[in-house]
Amino acid sequence: MELVAQRSGPVRSAQGVEVIAKLEYDELNDPDIILVPGGMGTRTLAHDKSFLSWLTDIGNRSKVVASVCTGSALLAAAGLLESHRPTSNKLAFEWASSFGDDVSWEYHARWVHDGCRWTSSGVAAGIDMAAALIGHLFGQKVQTEVTKRVEYQPQTNSTVDPFARFQGPR
């Protein structure tokens, strides 16, 4: 796993958590999986032509393209969700779903797996999606072993989305 950013080095979240990006965008070559996180930073990146161009290119070269939360808005803005069914965080769903031309946004979904695209609604749903992705790639036995080791009981039904009701009917 490699963390990638515009410039290598420390990257601080809006909450103050800092991670270290070891690679710059142009140093990433043909990854098997890309995972685009969400958060407040997506609001500016969704209009950053240089970033979106890079994301389009790297996404088209990846075997699996995934996002957590409003990372799906970036995938849609980059054209990577055309003809796909994604979801996003319910608190930002209206904003996220404003991107893309031929995108069938799923409001009532904890996560959505559509072809080689995986999107989750929120952070905890992203953990459930990751467990499902592990199961998809490596089988149920490996998924069970991984979740058992981290003492996590994932929601295995992607349509169980209790948070959709808090934002009103759709």
XYZ file of C-alpha atoms in Angstrom:
170
model
C 0.000 0.000 0.000
C 1.257 3.449 -0.893
C -0.182 6.809 0.069
C -0.023 9.266 -2.818
C -0.326 13.066 -2.808
C 0.495 16.042 -4.980
C 3.792 16.281 -3.093
C 5.361 13.561 -1.005
C 5.595 14.168 2.721
C 3.136 14.934 5.514
C -0.537 15.453 4.643
C -2.842 16.749 7.382
C -6.594 16.108 7.445
C -9.141 18.736 8.452
C -9.237 17.023 11.863
C -5.475 17.340 12.280
C -4.506 13.718 11.650
C -1.275 13.539 9.696
C -0.187 10.795 7.305
C 2.950 10.567 5.197
C 2.555 10.314 1.425
C 5.554 8.436 0.071
C 4.745 9.035 -3.590
C 3.791 12.016 -5.696
C 1.003 11.605 -8.251
C 3.338 11.138 -11.216
C 5.323 8.429 -9.398
C 2.383 6.011 -9.206
C 2.460 3.425 -11.988
C -0.347 1.027 -12.879
C -1.743 0.185 -9.430
C -3.995 -2.823 -8.996
C -6.343 -0.877 -6.712
C -6.827 2.808 -6.058
C -8.868 3.987 -3.096
C -9.946 7.612 -3.066
C -10.913 8.892 0.400
C -13.524 11.531 1.020
C -13.684 14.504 3.332
C -13.715 18.262 3.062
C -10.703 18.279 0.720
C -12.868 16.785 -2.004
C -14.709 20.098 -2.388
C -11.720 21.809 -4.012
C -10.291 18.717 -5.735
C -13.620 18.172 -7.543
C -12.807 21.309 -9.566
C -9.034 20.866 -9.870
C -8.484 20.060 -13.553
C -4.917 18.862 -13.055
C -5.898 16.450 -10.265
C -8.937 15.184 -12.167
C -6.838 14.567 -15.271
C -4.375 12.529 -13.205
C -7.209 10.642 -11.469
C -8.839 9.817 -14.813
C -5.557 8.480 -16.162
C -4.601 6.417 -13.102
C -8.168 5.172 -12.627
C -8.311 3.927 -16.198
C -5.066 2.003 -15.582
C -6.242 0.417 -12.311
C -7.940 -2.948 -12.018
C -10.178 -1.781 -9.144
C -11.312 1.783 -8.456
C -12.807 2.401 -5.017
C -13.855 5.331 -2.857
C -15.013 6.067 0.638
C -17.535 8.788 1.390
C -17.277 11.818 -0.927
C -14.322 10.288 -2.741
C -17.053 9.092 -5.128
C -17.645 12.713 -6.164
C -14.015 12.862 -7.298
C -14.382 9.623 -9.234
C -17.516 10.978 -10.911
C -15.882 14.351 -11.669
C -13.004 12.439 -13.281
C -15.441 10.484 -15.456
C -14.627 7.190 -13.758
C -18.207 6.439 -12.727
C -19.891 6.881 -16.103
C -22.339 4.002 -16.695
C -21.856 2.860 -13.075
C -23.945 2.817 -9.887
C -22.065 4.512 -7.004
C -23.102 5.785 -3.592
C -21.747 8.438 -1.248
C -22.097 9.828 2.265
C -25.703 10.781 2.965
C -24.814 14.153 4.525
C -23.106 15.170 1.269
C -25.117 13.037 -1.143
C -26.746 15.906 -3.005
C -23.368 17.543 -3.629
C -21.564 14.317 -4.551
C -24.316 13.147 -6.868
C -24.165 16.418 -8.813
C -21.080 15.055 -10.631
C -21.105 12.792 -13.654
C -23.317 12.644 -16.721
C -24.368 8.993 -16.988
C -24.094 7.979 -13.328
C -26.908 6.127 -11.528
C -26.382 7.277 -7.941
C -27.681 4.847 -5.283
C -28.983 6.661 -2.220
C -30.110 3.592 -0.252
C -26.837 1.670 -0.177
C -24.127 1.155 2.416
C -21.730 0.376 -0.409
C -22.069 -0.462 -4.082
C -20.013 -2.920 -6.106
C -20.538 -2.371 -9.832
C -18.014 -4.094 -12.070
C -14.555 -2.893 -11.080
C -16.001 0.083 -9.174
C -16.550 0.013 -5.414
C -18.009 2.984 -3.513
C -19.143 3.347 0.091
C -21.438 5.808 1.764
C -19.407 6.744 4.829
C -16.334 5.857 6.857
C -17.777 2.844 8.709
C -19.444 1.703 5.491
C -16.006 1.955 3.903
C -14.732 -0.630 6.370
C -17.626 -2.902 5.426
C -16.874 -2.302 1.749
C -13.202 -3.150 2.308
C -14.208 -6.441 3.939
C -16.479 -7.223 0.983
C -13.687 -6.318 -1.453
C -11.290 -8.666 0.356
C -13.902 -11.409 0.080
C -14.426 -10.664 -3.606
C -10.707 -10.750 -4.396
C -9.524 -13.525 -2.080
C -12.604 -15.487 -1.037
C -14.843 -15.741 1.992
C -12.307 -17.681 4.043
C -9.722 -14.888 3.776
C -12.360 -12.213 4.462
C -13.441 -14.055 7.617
C -9.844 -14.501 8.758
C -9.026 -10.802 8.242
C -12.130 -9.521 10.030
C -11.603 -12.027 12.850
C -7.998 -10.889 13.344
C -9.022 -7.238 13.657
C -12.062 -8.204 15.758
C -14.494 -6.591 13.348
C -17.968 -7.809 12.496
C -18.820 -6.287 9.120
C -22.255 -5.586 7.783
C -22.285 -8.014 4.863
C -25.484 -6.809 3.212
C -24.685 -3.716 1.149
C -28.338 -2.684 0.992
C -28.689 -2.315 4.762
C -28.195 1.436 5.102
C -29.735 2.757 8.319
C -28.346 6.247 7.704
C -30.382 6.894 4.556
C -33.489 7.471 6.687
C -31.848 10.288 8.672
C -31.578 12.459 5.589
C -35.202 12.049 4.550
C -36.917 9.890 1.952
C -35.663 9.689 -1.615
